[in-house]
Amino acid sequence: MKCNQCHFNDSKVIESRDVSDGQAIRRRRVCLQCGYRFTTYERLERPQLIIIKNDGTRELFNRTKLLAGLYSACEKTPVTSLQLERLVNDVEQDLYACGEAEVKSTKVGEQVMNRLAALNEVAYVRFASVYPRFKDIASFERELSQIKDEIRAGKHQKPTELVKD
Ligand SMILES: [Zn+2]
C-alpha cells in the first residue's frame, strides 16, 4: 500500500480491527519512510446490490452515501466512526444474507434505524427526520416508543465489543 504523502511503497500495520465479524478488517498503517499514518479497509468483494427507490427507480447500493448520512446524523454525539462502519457492514451483510439481488430502500432504512436506535437516540431522531417514511410527527413518535420498548426488551442488540487481533 503506497503512502499518499511521500509515495513510498512500504508500510507497517500498527493496528488491525475486525469491523464486521470477519467480513471486513480495518488496518492502521504507518509509512516506513515518512511516518505518515493512514487507514485501509479490506472487505469481501460481492456483487452489487440494487436498491429500489420509493418511486420505483433503481440505483446501486452506495455505502459511502449511507455512511455520509450517518456521520451527519451522529455529529456531536459519542458515536464513533468505527461504530458507524460496523453498523453499515452489518446492514450490508443482512441485505446480502436475504439473497435478493434487489432490495427496497425502505428495508434498508429500517435496518439502519433499528441499529441506530440501539446506538444513540439523538442520532436516531436526526436520521429519522430526513427519512421520508415518517409523514407526520405522530407516526414518528409511535415508531420511536416502539423501538425503545424493544430495546428495553433486549430485541436490539448493541454492537458487540471490538475484537483486537
Ligand atoms: Zn510516506
CSV table of N, CA and C and ligand atoms in Angstrom, one decimal:
chain,number,residue,atom,x,y,z
A,1,MET,N,0.8,-1.2,0.0
A,1,MET,CA,0.0,0.0,0.0
A,1,MET,C,0.9,1.2,0.0
A,2,LYS,N,0.7,2.1,-1.1
A,2,LYS,CA,1.6,3.2,-1.2
A,2,LYS,C,1.2,4.4,-0.3
A,3,CYS,N,2.1,5.0,0.3
A,3,CYS,CA,1.9,6.2,1.2
A,3,CYS,C,1.4,7.3,0.3
A,4,ASN,N,0.3,8.0,0.7
A,4,ASN,CA,-0.1,9.1,-0.2
A,4,ASN,C,0.5,10.4,0.1
A,5,GLN,N,1.5,10.4,1.1
A,5,GLN,CA,2.2,11.7,1.3
A,5,GLN,C,3.5,11.7,0.5
A,6,CYS,N,4.3,10.5,0.7
A,6,CYS,CA,5.6,10.5,0.0
A,6,CYS,C,5.7,9.4,-1.0
A,7,HIS,N,4.6,8.7,-1.2
A,7,HIS,CA,4.6,7.7,-2.3
A,7,HIS,C,5.5,6.5,-2.1
A,8,PHE,N,6.1,6.4,-0.9
A,8,PHE,CA,6.9,5.2,-0.6
A,8,PHE,C,6.0,4.0,-0.6
A,9,ASN,N,6.7,2.8,-1.0
A,9,ASN,CA,5.9,1.6,-1.3
A,9,ASN,C,5.7,0.7,-0.1
A,10,ASP,N,6.2,1.0,1.0
A,10,ASP,CA,6.1,0.0,2.1
A,10,ASP,C,5.6,0.7,3.4
A,11,SER,N,4.6,0.0,4.0
A,11,SER,CA,4.1,0.5,5.3
A,11,SER,C,4.0,-0.7,6.2
A,12,LYS,N,3.9,-0.3,7.5
A,12,LYS,CA,3.7,-1.3,8.5
A,12,LYS,C,2.3,-1.2,9.2
A,13,VAL,N,1.7,-2.4,9.4
A,13,VAL,CA,0.4,-2.4,10.1
A,13,VAL,C,0.6,-2.2,11.6
A,14,ILE,N,0.0,-1.1,12.1
A,14,ILE,CA,0.2,-0.9,13.6
A,14,ILE,C,-1.0,-1.4,14.4
A,15,GLU,N,-2.2,-1.5,13.7
A,15,GLU,CA,-3.4,-2.0,14.4
A,15,GLU,C,-4.3,-2.6,13.4
A,16,SER,N,-4.9,-3.8,13.8
A,16,SER,CA,-5.9,-4.4,12.9
A,16,SER,C,-7.2,-4.6,13.7
A,17,ARG,N,-8.3,-4.2,13.2
A,17,ARG,CA,-9.6,-4.5,13.9
A,17,ARG,C,-10.6,-5.1,12.9
A,18,ASP,N,-11.2,-6.1,13.5
A,18,ASP,CA,-12.3,-6.8,12.7
A,18,ASP,C,-13.5,-5.9,12.9
A,19,VAL,N,-14.1,-5.3,11.8
A,19,VAL,CA,-15.2,-4.4,12.0
A,19,VAL,C,-16.5,-5.0,11.6
A,20,SER,N,-16.5,-6.3,11.2
A,20,SER,CA,-17.9,-6.9,10.9
A,20,SER,C,-17.8,-8.4,10.9
A,21,ASP,N,-17.5,-8.9,12.1
A,21,ASP,CA,-17.5,-10.4,12.2
A,21,ASP,C,-16.7,-11.1,11.1
A,22,GLY,N,-15.6,-10.6,10.9
A,22,GLY,CA,-14.7,-11.3,9.9
A,22,GLY,C,-15.1,-10.9,8.4
A,23,GLN,N,-16.1,-10.0,8.2
A,23,GLN,CA,-16.4,-9.6,6.9
A,23,GLN,C,-15.6,-8.4,6.4
A,24,ALA,N,-15.0,-7.7,7.4
A,24,ALA,CA,-14.2,-6.5,7.0
A,24,ALA,C,-13.2,-6.3,8.1
A,25,ILE,N,-12.0,-5.8,7.6
A,25,ILE,CA,-10.9,-5.5,8.5
A,25,ILE,C,-10.4,-4.1,8.3
A,26,ARG,N,-10.2,-3.4,9.4
A,26,ARG,CA,-9.7,-2.0,9.3
A,26,ARG,C,-8.3,-2.1,9.8
A,27,ARG,N,-7.4,-1.5,9.0
A,27,ARG,CA,-6.0,-1.5,9.5
A,27,ARG,C,-5.4,-0.1,9.5
A,28,ARG,N,-4.7,0.2,10.6
A,28,ARG,CA,-4.0,1.4,10.8
A,28,ARG,C,-2.6,1.1,10.3
A,29,ARG,N,-2.0,1.9,9.4
A,29,ARG,CA,-0.7,1.7,8.9
A,29,ARG,C,0.2,2.9,9.1
A,30,VAL,N,1.5,2.7,9.2
A,30,VAL,CA,2.4,3.8,9.2
A,30,VAL,C,3.4,3.6,8.1
A,31,CYS,N,3.7,4.7,7.4
A,31,CYS,CA,4.7,4.7,6.3
A,31,CYS,C,6.1,4.5,6.8
A,32,LEU,N,6.8,3.6,6.3
A,32,LEU,CA,8.1,3.2,6.8
A,32,LEU,C,9.2,4.3,6.4
A,33,GLN,N,8.8,5.2,5.5
A,33,GLN,CA,9.7,6.3,5.1
A,33,GLN,C,9.5,7.6,5.9
A,34,CYS,N,8.2,8.1,5.8
A,34,CYS,CA,7.9,9.4,6.4
A,34,CYS,C,7.1,9.3,7.7
A,35,GLY,N,6.6,8.2,8.1
A,35,GLY,CA,5.9,8.0,9.3
A,35,GLY,C,4.5,8.4,9.3
A,36,TYR,N,4.0,8.8,8.0
A,36,TYR,CA,2.6,9.2,7.9
A,36,TYR,C,1.7,8.0,8.2
A,37,ARG,N,0.6,8.3,9.0
A,37,ARG,CA,-0.4,7.2,9.4
A,37,ARG,C,-1.6,7.3,8.5
A,38,PHE,N,-2.1,6.1,8.1
A,38,PHE,CA,-3.3,6.1,7.3
A,38,PHE,C,-4.1,4.8,7.6
A,39,THR,N,-5.3,4.7,7.1
A,39,THR,CA,-6.2,3.6,7.4
A,39,THR,C,-6.6,2.9,6.1
A,40,THR,N,-6.6,1.6,6.1
A,40,THR,CA,-7.1,0.9,4.9
A,40,THR,C,-8.1,-0.1,5.4
A,41,TYR,N,-9.0,-0.5,4.5
A,41,TYR,CA,-10.1,-1.4,4.7
A,41,TYR,C,-9.9,-2.6,3.8
A,42,GLU,N,-10.2,-3.8,4.3
A,42,GLU,CA,-10.2,-4.9,3.5
A,42,GLU,C,-11.5,-5.6,3.7
A,43,ARG,N,-12.2,-5.8,2.6
A,43,ARG,CA,-13.6,-6.5,2.7
A,43,ARG,C,-13.8,-7.4,1.5
A,44,LEU,N,-14.8,-8.3,1.8
A,44,LEU,CA,-15.1,-9.3,0.7
A,44,LEU,C,-15.7,-8.5,-0.5
A,45,GLU,N,-15.3,-9.0,-1.6
A,45,GLU,CA,-15.9,-8.4,-2.8
A,45,GLU,C,-17.2,-9.2,-3.2
A,46,ARG,N,-18.3,-8.5,-3.3
A,46,ARG,CA,-19.6,-9.1,-3.6
A,46,ARG,C,-20.2,-8.5,-4.7
A,47,PRO,N,-21.2,-9.1,-5.3
A,47,PRO,CA,-22.0,-8.5,-6.4
A,47,PRO,C,-22.7,-7.2,-5.8
A,48,GLN,N,-22.9,-6.2,-6.7
A,48,GLN,CA,-23.6,-5.0,-6.3
A,48,GLN,C,-25.0,-5.3,-5.9
A,49,LEU,N,-25.5,-4.7,-4.9
A,49,LEU,CA,-26.9,-4.7,-4.5
A,49,LEU,C,-27.6,-3.6,-5.3
A,50,ILE,N,-28.8,-3.9,-5.7
A,50,ILE,CA,-29.7,-2.9,-6.4
A,50,ILE,C,-30.7,-2.4,-5.4
A,51,ILE,N,-30.9,-1.1,-5.2
A,51,ILE,CA,-31.9,-0.6,-4.3
A,51,ILE,C,-33.1,-0.1,-5.2
A,52,ILE,N,-34.3,-0.5,-4.8
A,52,ILE,CA,-35.5,0.0,-5.4
A,52,ILE,C,-36.0,1.2,-4.6
A,53,LYS,N,-36.0,2.4,-5.2
A,53,LYS,CA,-36.4,3.6,-4.5
A,53,LYS,C,-37.9,3.6,-4.5
A,54,ASN,N,-38.4,4.6,-3.6
A,54,ASN,CA,-39.9,4.7,-3.5
A,54,ASN,C,-40.6,4.9,-4.8
A,55,ASP,N,-40.0,5.6,-5.7
A,55,ASP,CA,-40.7,5.9,-7.0
A,55,ASP,C,-40.5,4.8,-8.0
A,56,GLY,N,-39.9,3.7,-7.5
A,56,GLY,CA,-39.8,2.5,-8.4
A,56,GLY,C,-38.5,2.5,-9.3
A,57,THR,N,-37.7,3.6,-9.2
A,57,THR,CA,-36.5,3.6,-10.0
A,57,THR,C,-35.4,2.8,-9.2
A,58,ARG,N,-34.3,2.4,-9.9
A,58,ARG,CA,-33.3,1.6,-9.2
A,58,ARG,C,-32.0,2.4,-9.2
A,59,GLU,N,-31.2,2.1,-8.1
A,59,GLU,CA,-29.9,2.6,-8.1
A,59,GLU,C,-29.0,1.6,-7.3
A,60,LEU,N,-27.7,1.7,-7.5
A,60,LEU,CA,-26.8,0.8,-6.8
A,60,LEU,C,-26.7,1.2,-5.4
A,61,PHE,N,-26.6,0.2,-4.5
A,61,PHE,CA,-26.4,0.4,-3.1
A,61,PHE,C,-25.1,1.2,-2.9
A,62,ASN,N,-25.1,2.3,-2.2
A,62,ASN,CA,-23.9,3.1,-2.1
A,62,ASN,C,-23.6,3.3,-0.6
A,63,ARG,N,-22.6,2.5,-0.1
A,63,ARG,CA,-22.3,2.5,1.3
A,63,ARG,C,-21.6,3.8,1.7
A,64,THR,N,-20.9,4.5,0.8
A,64,THR,CA,-20.3,5.8,1.1
A,64,THR,C,-21.4,6.8,1.4
A,65,LYS,N,-22.4,6.8,0.5
A,65,LYS,CA,-23.5,7.7,0.7
A,65,LYS,C,-24.3,7.5,2.0
A,66,LEU,N,-24.5,6.2,2.3
A,66,LEU,CA,-25.2,5.9,3.6
A,66,LEU,C,-24.3,6.3,4.8
A,67,LEU,N,-23.0,6.0,4.7
A,67,LEU,CA,-22.1,6.4,5.8
A,67,LEU,C,-22.1,7.9,6.0
A,68,ALA,N,-22.2,8.7,4.9
A,68,ALA,CA,-22.1,10.1,5.0
A,68,ALA,C,-23.4,10.6,5.7
A,69,GLY,N,-24.6,10.0,5.4
A,69,GLY,CA,-25.8,10.4,6.0
A,69,GLY,C,-25.7,10.1,7.5
A,70,LEU,N,-25.1,9.0,7.9
A,70,LEU,CA,-25.0,8.6,9.3
A,70,LEU,C,-24.0,9.5,10.0
A,71,TYR,N,-22.9,9.8,9.4
A,71,TYR,CA,-22.0,10.8,10.0
A,71,TYR,C,-22.6,12.1,10.4
A,72,SER,N,-23.5,12.6,9.5
A,72,SER,CA,-24.1,13.9,9.8
A,72,SER,C,-25.1,13.7,10.9
A,73,ALA,N,-25.8,12.6,10.9
A,73,ALA,CA,-26.8,12.3,12.0
A,73,ALA,C,-26.1,12.2,13.3
A,74,CYS,N,-24.9,11.7,13.3
A,74,CYS,CA,-24.2,11.4,14.6
A,74,CYS,C,-23.2,12.6,15.0
A,75,GLU,N,-23.3,13.7,14.3
A,75,GLU,CA,-22.5,14.8,14.7
A,75,GLU,C,-22.7,15.2,16.1
A,76,LYS,N,-21.6,15.5,16.8
A,76,LYS,CA,-21.7,15.9,18.3
A,76,LYS,C,-22.4,14.9,19.1
A,77,THR,N,-22.3,13.6,18.8
A,77,THR,CA,-22.7,12.5,19.6
A,77,THR,C,-21.5,11.7,19.9
A,78,PRO,N,-21.5,10.8,20.9
A,78,PRO,CA,-20.3,10.0,21.2
A,78,PRO,C,-20.1,8.8,20.2
A,79,VAL,N,-21.0,8.7,19.2
A,79,VAL,CA,-20.9,7.6,18.3
A,79,VAL,C,-19.6,7.7,17.5
A,80,THR,N,-18.8,6.6,17.4
A,80,THR,CA,-17.5,6.7,16.7
A,80,THR,C,-17.7,6.3,15.2
A,81,SER,N,-16.7,6.6,14.5
A,81,SER,CA,-16.7,6.2,13.0
A,81,SER,C,-16.6,4.7,12.9
A,82,LEU,N,-15.9,4.1,13.9
A,82,LEU,CA,-15.8,2.6,13.8
A,82,LEU,C,-17.2,2.0,14.1
A,83,GLN,N,-18.0,2.6,15.0
A,83,GLN,CA,-19.3,2.0,15.2
A,83,GLN,C,-20.2,2.2,14.0
A,84,LEU,N,-20.0,3.3,13.3
A,84,LEU,CA,-20.8,3.5,12.1
A,84,LEU,C,-20.4,2.6,11.0
A,85,GLU,N,-19.1,2.4,10.9
A,85,GLU,CA,-18.6,1.4,9.9
A,85,GLU,C,-19.2,0.0,10.1
A,86,ARG,N,-19.2,-0.4,11.4
A,86,ARG,CA,-19.7,-1.7,11.8
A,86,ARG,C,-21.2,-1.7,11.4
A,87,LEU,N,-21.9,-0.7,11.8
A,87,LEU,CA,-23.4,-0.6,11.5
A,87,LEU,C,-23.7,-0.8,10.0
A,88,VAL,N,-22.9,-0.1,9.2
A,88,VAL,CA,-23.2,-0.2,7.7
A,88,VAL,C,-22.8,-1.6,7.3
A,89,ASN,N,-21.7,-2.2,7.8
A,89,ASN,CA,-21.3,-3.5,7.4
A,89,ASN,C,-22.4,-4.5,7.8
A,90,ASP,N,-22.9,-4.4,9.0
A,90,ASP,CA,-23.9,-5.3,9.5
A,90,ASP,C,-25.2,-5.2,8.6
A,91,VAL,N,-25.6,-4.0,8.3
A,91,VAL,CA,-26.8,-3.8,7.4
A,91,VAL,C,-26.5,-4.5,6.0
A,92,GLU,N,-25.3,-4.2,5.5
A,92,GLU,CA,-24.9,-4.8,4.2
A,92,GLU,C,-25.0,-6.3,4.2
A,93,GLN,N,-24.4,-6.8,5.3
A,93,GLN,CA,-24.4,-8.3,5.5
A,93,GLN,C,-25.8,-8.9,5.5
A,94,ASP,N,-26.7,-8.3,6.2
A,94,ASP,CA,-28.0,-8.7,6.3
A,94,ASP,C,-28.7,-8.7,5.0
A,95,LEU,N,-28.5,-7.6,4.2
A,95,LEU,CA,-29.1,-7.4,2.9
A,95,LEU,C,-28.6,-8.5,2.0
A,96,TYR,N,-27.4,-8.8,2.0
A,96,TYR,CA,-26.8,-9.9,1.2
A,96,TYR,C,-27.4,-11.3,1.7
A,97,ALA,N,-27.5,-11.4,3.0
A,97,ALA,CA,-28.0,-12.7,3.5
A,97,ALA,C,-29.4,-13.0,3.1
A,98,CYS,N,-30.2,-12.0,2.8
A,98,CYS,CA,-31.6,-12.4,2.4
A,98,CYS,C,-31.6,-12.8,0.9
A,99,GLY,N,-30.5,-12.8,0.2
A,99,GLY,CA,-30.4,-13.4,-1.0
A,99,GLY,C,-31.1,-12.8,-2.2
A,100,GLU,N,-31.6,-11.6,-2.0
A,100,GLU,CA,-32.3,-10.9,-3.1
A,100,GLU,C,-31.3,-10.0,-3.8
A,101,ALA,N,-31.4,-9.9,-5.1
A,101,ALA,CA,-30.5,-9.0,-5.9
A,101,ALA,C,-31.0,-7.6,-5.8
A,102,GLU,N,-32.3,-7.4,-5.5
A,102,GLU,CA,-32.9,-6.1,-5.4
A,102,GLU,C,-33.6,-5.9,-4.1
A,103,VAL,N,-33.3,-4.8,-3.4
A,103,VAL,CA,-33.9,-4.6,-2.1
A,103,VAL,C,-34.5,-3.2,-2.1
A,104,LYS,N,-35.7,-3.1,-1.4
A,104,LYS,CA,-36.4,-1.8,-1.3
A,104,LYS,C,-35.7,-0.9,-0.4
A,105,SER,N,-35.7,0.4,-0.8
A,105,SER,CA,-34.9,1.4,0.0
A,105,SER,C,-35.5,1.5,1.4
A,106,THR,N,-36.9,1.2,1.6
A,106,THR,CA,-37.5,1.3,2.9
A,106,THR,C,-36.9,0.2,3.8
A,107,LYS,N,-36.6,-0.9,3.2
A,107,LYS,CA,-36.0,-2.0,4.0
A,107,LYS,C,-34.6,-1.6,4.5
A,108,VAL,N,-33.8,-1.0,3.7
A,108,VAL,CA,-32.5,-0.5,4.1
A,108,VAL,C,-32.6,0.5,5.2
A,109,GLY,N,-33.6,1.4,5.0
A,109,GLY,CA,-33.8,2.4,6.1
A,109,GLY,C,-34.2,1.8,7.4
A,110,GLU,N,-35.1,0.9,7.4
A,110,GLU,CA,-35.5,0.2,8.6
A,110,GLU,C,-34.3,-0.5,9.3
A,111,GLN,N,-33.5,-1.2,8.6
A,111,GLN,CA,-32.4,-1.9,9.1
A,111,GLN,C,-31.4,-0.9,9.8
A,112,VAL,N,-31.2,0.2,9.1
A,112,VAL,CA,-30.3,1.2,9.6
A,112,VAL,C,-30.9,1.8,10.9
A,113,MET,N,-32.1,2.2,10.9
A,113,MET,CA,-32.8,2.9,12.0
A,113,MET,C,-32.8,2.0,13.2
A,114,ASN,N,-33.1,0.7,13.1
A,114,ASN,CA,-33.2,-0.2,14.2
A,114,ASN,C,-31.8,-0.2,14.9
A,115,ARG,N,-30.8,-0.3,14.1
A,115,ARG,CA,-29.4,-0.4,14.7
A,115,ARG,C,-29.0,1.0,15.3
A,116,LEU,N,-29.4,2.0,14.7
A,116,LEU,CA,-29.0,3.3,15.1
A,116,LEU,C,-29.7,3.7,16.5
A,117,ALA,N,-31.0,3.2,16.6
A,117,ALA,CA,-31.7,3.4,17.8
A,117,ALA,C,-31.0,2.8,19.0
A,118,ALA,N,-30.4,1.6,18.8
A,118,ALA,CA,-29.6,0.9,19.9
A,118,ALA,C,-28.3,1.7,20.2
A,119,LEU,N,-27.8,2.4,19.3
A,119,LEU,CA,-26.5,3.1,19.4
A,119,LEU,C,-26.7,4.5,20.1
A,120,ASN,N,-27.6,5.3,19.5
A,120,ASN,CA,-27.7,6.6,20.1
A,120,ASN,C,-29.0,7.2,19.7
A,121,GLU,N,-29.8,7.7,20.7
A,121,GLU,CA,-31.1,8.2,20.4
A,121,GLU,C,-31.2,9.5,19.6
A,122,VAL,N,-30.3,10.4,19.9
A,122,VAL,CA,-30.2,11.6,19.2
A,122,VAL,C,-30.0,11.4,17.7
A,123,ALA,N,-29.0,10.5,17.5
A,123,ALA,CA,-28.6,10.2,16.1
A,123,ALA,C,-29.8,9.6,15.4
A,124,TYR,N,-30.5,8.7,16.1
A,124,TYR,CA,-31.7,8.1,15.5
A,124,TYR,C,-32.8,9.1,15.1
A,125,VAL,N,-33.0,10.0,16.0
A,125,VAL,CA,-34.1,11.0,15.7
A,125,VAL,C,-33.7,11.9,14.5
A,126,ARG,N,-32.4,12.3,14.5
A,126,ARG,CA,-31.9,13.1,13.3
A,126,ARG,C,-32.0,12.3,12.0
A,127,PHE,N,-31.6,11.1,12.1
A,127,PHE,CA,-31.6,10.3,10.8
A,127,PHE,C,-33.1,10.1,10.4
A,128,ALA,N,-34.0,9.8,11.4
A,128,ALA,CA,-35.4,9.5,11.1
A,128,ALA,C,-36.0,10.8,10.5
A,129,SER,N,-35.6,12.0,10.9
A,129,SER,CA,-36.2,13.2,10.5
A,129,SER,C,-36.0,13.5,9.0
A,130,VAL,N,-35.0,12.9,8.4
A,130,VAL,CA,-34.7,13.1,7.0
A,130,VAL,C,-35.2,11.9,6.2
A,131,TYR,N,-35.8,11.0,6.9
A,131,TYR,CA,-36.2,9.7,6.3
A,131,TYR,C,-37.7,9.8,5.9
A,132,PRO,N,-38.0,9.7,4.6
A,132,PRO,CA,-39.4,10.0,4.1
A,132,PRO,C,-40.5,9.2,4.7
A,133,ARG,N,-40.2,8.1,5.4
A,133,ARG,CA,-41.3,7.2,5.8
A,133,ARG,C,-42.2,7.9,6.8
A,134,PHE,N,-41.7,8.8,7.6
A,134,PHE,CA,-42.5,9.5,8.6
A,134,PHE,C,-43.1,10.7,8.1
A,135,LYS,N,-44.4,10.6,7.7
A,135,LYS,CA,-45.0,11.8,7.1
A,135,LYS,C,-45.5,12.7,8.2
A,136,ASP,N,-45.8,12.3,9.4
A,136,ASP,CA,-46.2,13.2,10.4
A,136,ASP,C,-45.5,12.8,11.7
A,137,ILE,N,-45.5,13.7,12.6
A,137,ILE,CA,-44.7,13.6,13.9
A,137,ILE,C,-45.3,12.5,14.7
A,138,ALA,N,-46.7,12.3,14.6
A,138,ALA,CA,-47.3,11.2,15.4
A,138,ALA,C,-46.8,9.8,15.1
A,139,SER,N,-46.7,9.5,13.8
A,139,SER,CA,-46.3,8.2,13.4
A,139,SER,C,-44.8,8.0,13.8
A,140,PHE,N,-44.1,9.1,13.7
A,140,PHE,CA,-42.7,9.0,14.1
A,140,PHE,C,-42.5,8.7,15.6
A,141,GLU,N,-43.3,9.4,16.4
A,141,GLU,CA,-43.3,9.2,17.9
A,141,GLU,C,-43.7,7.8,18.3
A,142,ARG,N,-44.7,7.3,17.6
A,142,ARG,CA,-45.1,5.9,17.8
A,142,ARG,C,-44.0,4.9,17.5
A,143,GLU,N,-43.4,5.1,16.4
A,143,GLU,CA,-42.3,4.2,16.0
A,143,GLU,C,-41.1,4.3,17.0
A,144,LEU,N,-40.8,5.5,17.5
A,144,LEU,CA,-39.7,5.7,18.4
A,144,LEU,C,-40.0,5.0,19.7
A,145,SER,N,-41.2,5.1,20.2
A,145,SER,CA,-41.5,4.5,21.5
A,145,SER,C,-41.6,3.0,21.4
A,146,GLN,N,-42.0,2.5,20.2
A,146,GLN,CA,-42.0,1.1,20.0
A,146,GLN,C,-40.6,0.5,20.0
A,147,ILE,N,-39.7,1.2,19.3
A,147,ILE,CA,-38.3,0.8,19.3
A,147,ILE,C,-37.6,0.9,20.7
A,148,LYS,N,-38.0,1.9,21.4
A,148,LYS,CA,-37.5,2.0,22.8
A,148,LYS,C,-37.9,0.8,23.6
A,149,ASP,N,-39.2,0.4,23.5
A,149,ASP,CA,-39.7,-0.8,24.2
A,149,ASP,C,-38.9,-2.0,23.8
A,150,GLU,N,-38.7,-2.1,22.5
A,150,GLU,CA,-38.0,-3.3,22.0
A,150,GLU,C,-36.5,-3.3,22.6
A,151,ILE,N,-35.9,-2.1,22.7
A,151,ILE,CA,-34.6,-2.1,23.2
A,151,ILE,C,-34.6,-2.5,24.7
A,152,ARG,N,-35.6,-2.0,25.4
A,152,ARG,CA,-35.7,-2.5,26.8
A,152,ARG,C,-35.9,-4.0,26.9
A,153,ALA,N,-36.6,-4.5,26.0
A,153,ALA,CA,-36.9,-6.0,26.0
A,153,ALA,C,-35.7,-6.8,25.4
A,154,GLY,N,-34.7,-6.1,25.0
A,154,GLY,CA,-33.5,-6.7,24.6
A,154,GLY,C,-33.5,-7.2,23.1
A,155,LYS,N,-34.5,-6.7,22.4
A,155,LYS,CA,-34.6,-7.2,21.0
A,155,LYS,C,-33.5,-6.7,20.1
A,156,HIS,N,-33.1,-5.4,20.4
A,156,HIS,CA,-32.0,-4.9,19.5
A,156,HIS,C,-30.7,-5.0,20.3
A,157,GLN,N,-29.8,-5.7,19.8
A,157,GLN,CA,-28.5,-5.8,20.5
A,157,GLN,C,-27.6,-4.7,20.1
A,158,LYS,N,-26.9,-4.2,21.2
A,158,LYS,CA,-25.8,-3.3,20.9
A,158,LYS,C,-24.7,-4.0,20.2
A,159,PRO,N,-24.0,-3.3,19.3
A,159,PRO,CA,-22.9,-3.9,18.6
A,159,PRO,C,-21.9,-4.6,19.6
A,160,THR,N,-21.4,-5.7,19.3
A,160,THR,CA,-20.5,-6.4,20.2
A,160,THR,C,-19.2,-5.7,20.3
A,161,GLU,N,-18.5,-5.9,21.4
A,161,GLU,CA,-17.3,-5.3,21.7
A,161,GLU,C,-16.2,-5.6,20.6
A,162,LEU,N,-15.4,-4.6,20.3
A,162,LEU,CA,-14.4,-4.8,19.2
A,162,LEU,C,-13.4,-5.8,19.6
A,163,VAL,N,-13.1,-6.6,18.6
A,163,VAL,CA,-12.1,-7.7,18.8
A,163,VAL,C,-10.7,-7.2,18.3
A,164,LYS,N,-9.7,-7.2,19.1
A,164,LYS,CA,-8.4,-6.9,18.7
A,164,LYS,C,-7.6,-8.1,18.3
A,165,ASP,N,-6.9,-8.1,17.3
A,165,ASP,CA,-6.0,-9.2,17.0
A,165,ASP,C,-4.6,-8.9,17.0
B,1,ZN,ZN,5.4,8.2,3.5
